[in-house]
Amino acid sequence: MRALWLLLGLALAGCDMALPGGEGRYTPAMTPEQAARSFAQVVSAVEPQAEAECRRQAPQLNCDYRIVVDGRRAPPNAFQSVDSAGRPTITFTISLIASVDNADELAFIMSHEAAHHILTHLDRQRRNSAAGAEVFGELATLSGGSAKDVARAQELGAAVGARAYSKEFELEADELGTVIAFRAGYNPLIGAGFFARIPDPGNAFLGTHPPNADRLQVVYQTSARLGLVPGAPSG
């Protein structure tokens, strides 16, 4: 873990990051050393809670999370993937770690990505993509399209299918991510403040992410059920 702190400290030095979407410049509230230390602490706190929730909700999955840092000059991003052995991997770019205001934001983002795995969103997305490719390919065949036309239709169908429920997946991950972050000792209401600084995708047709307001509402409602909102009934 000490080596991770040193790596992050070196890689983050002097960062002045652009926000996701490339809109404007943002100077992070934490120094590079603080960001590196917070990231290591967040990993130590969130990972066991994510694994416990994974074993509880999806015991058939590999729940041994691997958290990695992409040290290349890449835009701020975090994403979940699964390696060839089925192990869930959460990747953070250095620029995202540098762009957060506090540890709560890091914890919320990490918990959100962990939730994607628990909720099997990647598998569901692949099935939706395959179904879209099949339907569009059949339509192109029935309309007398050439082999090239069918192939193009399948590509389009796969893209449409993959995006069909992506907004719902993001909101589901926000809800479960709120719970995981809370159980790890962080405040998801503060963590979701990250949405206030990223471009709002709105409600674009076949967009991949829901409006920021919808995401904040899910976090608020879930936090209220957890007793984090004064005066709100907990459930």
Short mmCIF file of C-alpha atoms in Angstrom, two decimals:
data_model
loop_
_atom_site.label_atom_id
_atom_site.label_comp_id
_atom_site.label_asym_id
_atom_site.label_seq_id
_atom_site.Cartn_x
_atom_site.Cartn_y
_atom_site.Cartn_z
CA MET A 1 0.00 0.00 0.00
CA ARG A 2 2.90 2.37 0.77
CA ALA A 3 4.18 1.83 -2.75
CA LEU A 4 0.76 2.82 -4.11
CA TRP A 5 0.86 6.11 -2.20
CA LEU A 6 4.33 6.90 -3.60
CA LEU A 7 3.25 6.04 -7.14
CA LEU A 8 0.20 8.27 -6.92
CA GLY A 9 2.15 11.08 -5.31
CA LEU A 10 4.65 11.11 -8.17
CA ALA A 11 2.07 10.75 -10.93
CA LEU A 12 -0.28 13.41 -9.55
CA ALA A 13 2.35 16.09 -9.02
CA GLY A 14 1.39 19.40 -10.57
CA CYS A 15 -2.00 18.28 -11.88
CA ASP A 16 -4.54 20.87 -13.05
CA MET A 17 -7.23 18.67 -14.50
CA ALA A 18 -10.00 19.17 -17.03
CA LEU A 19 -13.36 17.93 -15.88
CA PRO A 20 -15.06 14.99 -17.65
CA GLY A 21 -16.27 16.17 -21.02
CA GLY A 22 -13.38 18.62 -21.33
CA GLU A 23 -15.38 21.62 -20.10
CA GLY A 24 -13.24 24.09 -18.19
CA ARG A 25 -10.27 23.66 -15.88
CA TYR A 26 -10.49 22.50 -12.32
CA THR A 27 -7.93 22.74 -9.55
CA PRO A 28 -8.56 19.91 -7.06
CA ALA A 29 -9.26 20.73 -3.42
CA MET A 30 -6.73 18.14 -2.24
CA THR A 31 -2.99 18.17 -2.80
CA PRO A 32 -1.52 15.23 -4.73
CA GLU A 33 -0.27 13.73 -1.46
CA GLN A 34 -3.71 14.06 0.13
CA ALA A 35 -5.39 12.53 -2.92
CA ALA A 36 -3.01 9.57 -2.90
CA ARG A 37 -3.50 9.01 0.83
CA SER A 38 -7.28 9.30 0.51
CA PHE A 39 -7.37 6.84 -2.37
CA ALA A 40 -5.45 4.22 -0.40
CA GLN A 41 -7.71 4.71 2.62
CA VAL A 42 -10.85 4.53 0.48
CA VAL A 43 -9.69 1.26 -1.10
CA SER A 44 -9.07 -0.21 2.36
CA ALA A 45 -12.54 0.81 3.56
CA VAL A 46 -14.72 0.27 0.49
CA GLU A 47 -13.28 -2.95 -0.92
CA PRO A 48 -14.29 -5.22 1.99
CA GLN A 49 -17.79 -3.72 2.08
CA ALA A 50 -18.18 -4.21 -1.67
CA GLU A 51 -17.02 -7.81 -1.39
CA ALA A 52 -19.40 -8.48 1.50
CA GLU A 53 -22.33 -7.04 -0.46
CA CYS A 54 -21.29 -9.06 -3.51
CA ARG A 55 -21.23 -12.29 -1.51
CA ARG A 56 -24.61 -11.44 -0.03
CA GLN A 57 -26.40 -10.50 -3.26
CA ALA A 58 -24.51 -12.50 -5.89
CA PRO A 59 -22.62 -15.41 -4.32
CA GLN A 60 -22.28 -17.02 -7.75
CA LEU A 61 -19.92 -14.24 -8.82
CA ASN A 62 -16.23 -13.76 -8.19
CA CYS A 63 -16.30 -11.14 -5.43
CA ASP A 64 -12.53 -10.64 -5.11
CA TYR A 65 -12.28 -7.06 -6.35
CA ARG A 66 -9.07 -5.72 -7.85
CA ILE A 67 -8.55 -1.96 -7.74
CA VAL A 68 -6.04 -0.55 -10.22
CA VAL A 69 -4.75 2.89 -11.20
CA ASP A 70 -4.18 3.89 -14.81
CA GLY A 71 -1.20 6.23 -14.68
CA ARG A 72 -1.35 7.28 -18.32
CA ARG A 73 -2.43 10.75 -19.41
CA ALA A 74 -6.08 9.85 -19.82
CA PRO A 75 -9.29 11.82 -19.19
CA PRO A 76 -10.91 11.54 -15.75
CA ASN A 77 -12.67 8.18 -15.69
CA ALA A 78 -13.45 5.13 -13.58
CA PHE A 79 -14.89 1.91 -14.92
CA GLN A 80 -15.59 -1.68 -13.98
CA SER A 81 -14.49 -4.68 -16.02
CA VAL A 82 -13.96 -8.41 -15.52
CA ASP A 83 -10.72 -10.18 -16.36
CA SER A 84 -10.42 -13.55 -18.10
CA ALA A 85 -10.71 -15.36 -14.78
CA GLY A 86 -13.94 -13.56 -13.93
CA ARG A 87 -12.33 -11.29 -11.33
CA PRO A 88 -13.98 -7.86 -11.11
CA THR A 89 -11.60 -4.98 -11.73
CA ILE A 90 -12.20 -1.30 -10.99
CA THR A 91 -9.89 1.07 -12.83
CA PHE A 92 -9.30 4.71 -11.88
CA THR A 93 -7.38 7.13 -14.03
CA ILE A 94 -4.89 9.34 -12.25
CA SER A 95 -6.75 12.40 -13.50
CA LEU A 96 -10.00 11.31 -11.84
CA ILE A 97 -8.27 10.75 -8.51
CA ALA A 98 -6.76 14.21 -8.85
CA SER A 99 -10.11 15.84 -9.63
CA VAL A 100 -12.11 14.89 -6.53
CA ASP A 101 -12.79 17.29 -3.68
CA ASN A 102 -12.76 14.75 -0.86
CA ALA A 103 -12.59 11.09 0.12
CA ASP A 104 -16.39 10.80 0.11
CA GLU A 105 -16.40 11.41 -3.64
CA LEU A 106 -13.76 8.76 -4.20
CA ALA A 107 -15.70 6.31 -2.04
CA PHE A 108 -18.95 6.96 -3.86
CA ILE A 109 -17.38 6.49 -7.30
CA MET A 110 -15.64 3.29 -6.21
CA SER A 111 -18.83 1.95 -4.64
CA HIS A 112 -20.81 2.81 -7.77
CA GLU A 113 -18.39 0.84 -9.95
CA ALA A 114 -18.42 -2.09 -7.53
CA ALA A 115 -22.21 -2.11 -7.71
CA HIS A 116 -22.11 -2.58 -11.49
CA HIS A 117 -20.45 -5.95 -10.95
CA ILE A 118 -22.84 -7.07 -8.21
CA LEU A 119 -25.81 -6.17 -10.40
CA THR A 120 -24.26 -8.06 -13.38
CA HIS A 121 -24.62 -5.03 -15.63
CA LEU A 122 -21.84 -6.05 -18.00
CA ASP A 123 -23.46 -9.43 -18.66
CA ARG A 124 -26.87 -7.83 -19.10
CA GLN A 125 -25.41 -5.27 -21.48
CA ARG A 126 -23.78 -8.00 -23.56
CA ARG A 127 -27.07 -9.89 -23.78
CA ASN A 128 -28.89 -6.72 -24.83
CA SER A 129 -26.23 -6.05 -27.44
CA ALA A 130 -26.48 -9.57 -28.86
CA ALA A 131 -30.27 -9.36 -28.99
CA GLY A 132 -30.13 -6.01 -30.78
CA ALA A 133 -27.68 -7.36 -33.34
CA GLU A 134 -29.90 -10.36 -34.00
CA VAL A 135 -33.07 -8.33 -34.47
CA PHE A 136 -31.49 -5.71 -36.72
CA GLY A 137 -29.74 -8.40 -38.74
CA GLU A 138 -32.99 -10.28 -39.31
CA LEU A 139 -34.73 -7.08 -40.41
CA ALA A 140 -31.98 -6.35 -42.90
CA THR A 141 -32.17 -9.92 -44.23
CA LEU A 142 -35.94 -9.80 -44.61
CA SER A 143 -35.69 -6.51 -46.49
CA GLY A 144 -33.36 -8.12 -49.03
CA GLY A 145 -30.15 -6.51 -47.84
CA SER A 146 -26.77 -7.74 -48.97
CA ALA A 147 -24.33 -9.47 -46.66
CA LYS A 148 -22.65 -6.10 -46.13
CA ASP A 149 -25.99 -4.48 -45.31
CA VAL A 150 -26.77 -7.22 -42.79
CA ALA A 151 -23.37 -6.82 -41.14
CA ARG A 152 -23.87 -3.07 -40.81
CA ALA A 153 -27.36 -3.59 -39.40
CA GLN A 154 -25.99 -6.03 -36.85
CA GLU A 155 -23.37 -3.50 -35.76
CA LEU A 156 -26.04 -0.83 -35.36
CA GLY A 157 -28.32 -3.23 -33.51
CA ALA A 158 -25.54 -4.20 -31.14
CA ALA A 159 -24.87 -0.53 -30.33
CA VAL A 160 -28.56 0.22 -29.79
CA GLY A 161 -29.02 -2.89 -27.67
CA ALA A 162 -26.02 -2.06 -25.49
CA ARG A 163 -27.46 1.38 -24.75
CA ALA A 164 -31.06 0.27 -24.28
CA TYR A 165 -30.98 0.09 -20.48
CA SER A 166 -27.70 1.86 -19.71
CA LYS A 167 -29.42 4.75 -17.91
CA GLU A 168 -31.32 2.35 -15.69
CA PHE A 169 -28.08 0.50 -14.96
CA GLU A 170 -26.42 3.73 -13.86
CA LEU A 171 -29.26 4.58 -11.50
CA GLU A 172 -29.25 1.06 -10.06
CA ALA A 173 -25.51 1.36 -9.46
CA ASP A 174 -26.02 4.76 -7.83
CA GLU A 175 -28.54 3.25 -5.41
CA LEU A 176 -26.42 0.26 -4.40
CA GLY A 177 -23.27 2.36 -4.47
CA THR A 178 -24.86 4.70 -1.93
CA VAL A 179 -25.39 1.77 0.41
CA ILE A 180 -21.84 0.43 -0.02
CA ALA A 181 -20.26 3.85 0.54
CA PHE A 182 -22.37 4.38 3.67
CA ARG A 183 -21.40 0.99 5.10
CA ALA A 184 -17.76 1.80 4.41
CA GLY A 185 -18.05 4.85 6.65
CA TYR A 186 -18.45 7.58 4.02
CA ASN A 187 -21.25 10.05 3.34
CA PRO A 188 -22.77 9.39 -0.10
CA LEU A 189 -24.60 12.74 -0.01
CA ILE A 190 -21.22 14.46 0.02
CA GLY A 191 -19.80 11.93 -2.41
CA ALA A 192 -22.51 12.61 -4.97
CA GLY A 193 -21.40 16.24 -5.02
CA PHE A 194 -19.11 15.08 -7.82
CA PHE A 195 -22.16 15.24 -10.11
CA ALA A 196 -22.35 19.00 -9.57
CA ARG A 197 -19.04 19.48 -11.41
CA ILE A 198 -19.47 17.18 -14.40
CA PRO A 199 -21.36 18.06 -17.57
CA ASP A 200 -25.03 17.10 -17.41
CA PRO A 201 -25.81 14.58 -20.18
CA GLY A 202 -29.49 15.54 -20.04
CA ASN A 203 -31.96 12.95 -21.23
CA ALA A 204 -30.61 12.26 -24.71
CA PHE A 205 -32.19 9.46 -26.72
CA LEU A 206 -30.04 6.34 -26.35
CA GLY A 207 -27.66 8.24 -24.10
CA THR A 208 -25.50 6.17 -21.78
CA HIS A 209 -26.02 8.19 -18.59
CA PRO A 210 -29.14 9.68 -16.99
CA PRO A 211 -29.51 13.38 -16.10
CA ASN A 212 -27.47 14.42 -13.08
CA ALA A 213 -30.65 15.50 -11.28
CA ASP A 214 -32.05 11.97 -11.53
CA ARG A 215 -28.86 10.53 -10.11
CA LEU A 216 -28.81 12.98 -7.23
CA GLN A 217 -32.42 12.14 -6.45
CA VAL A 218 -31.62 8.42 -6.24
CA VAL A 219 -28.72 9.12 -3.89
CA TYR A 220 -30.87 11.39 -1.74
CA GLN A 221 -33.75 8.92 -1.50
CA THR A 222 -31.43 6.03 -0.69
CA SER A 223 -29.58 8.12 1.89
CA ALA A 224 -32.92 9.01 3.49
CA ARG A 225 -33.72 5.31 3.87
CA LEU A 226 -30.33 4.87 5.53
CA GLY A 227 -31.15 7.63 8.03
CA LEU A 228 -28.68 10.18 6.64
CA VAL A 229 -31.32 12.83 5.92
CA PRO A 230 -32.61 14.58 9.09
CA GLY A 231 -36.35 14.22 9.48
CA ALA A 232 -36.71 11.66 6.71
CA PRO A 233 -38.15 8.23 7.64
CA SER A 234 -35.49 5.52 7.43
CA GLY A 235 -36.23 2.10 5.99
#
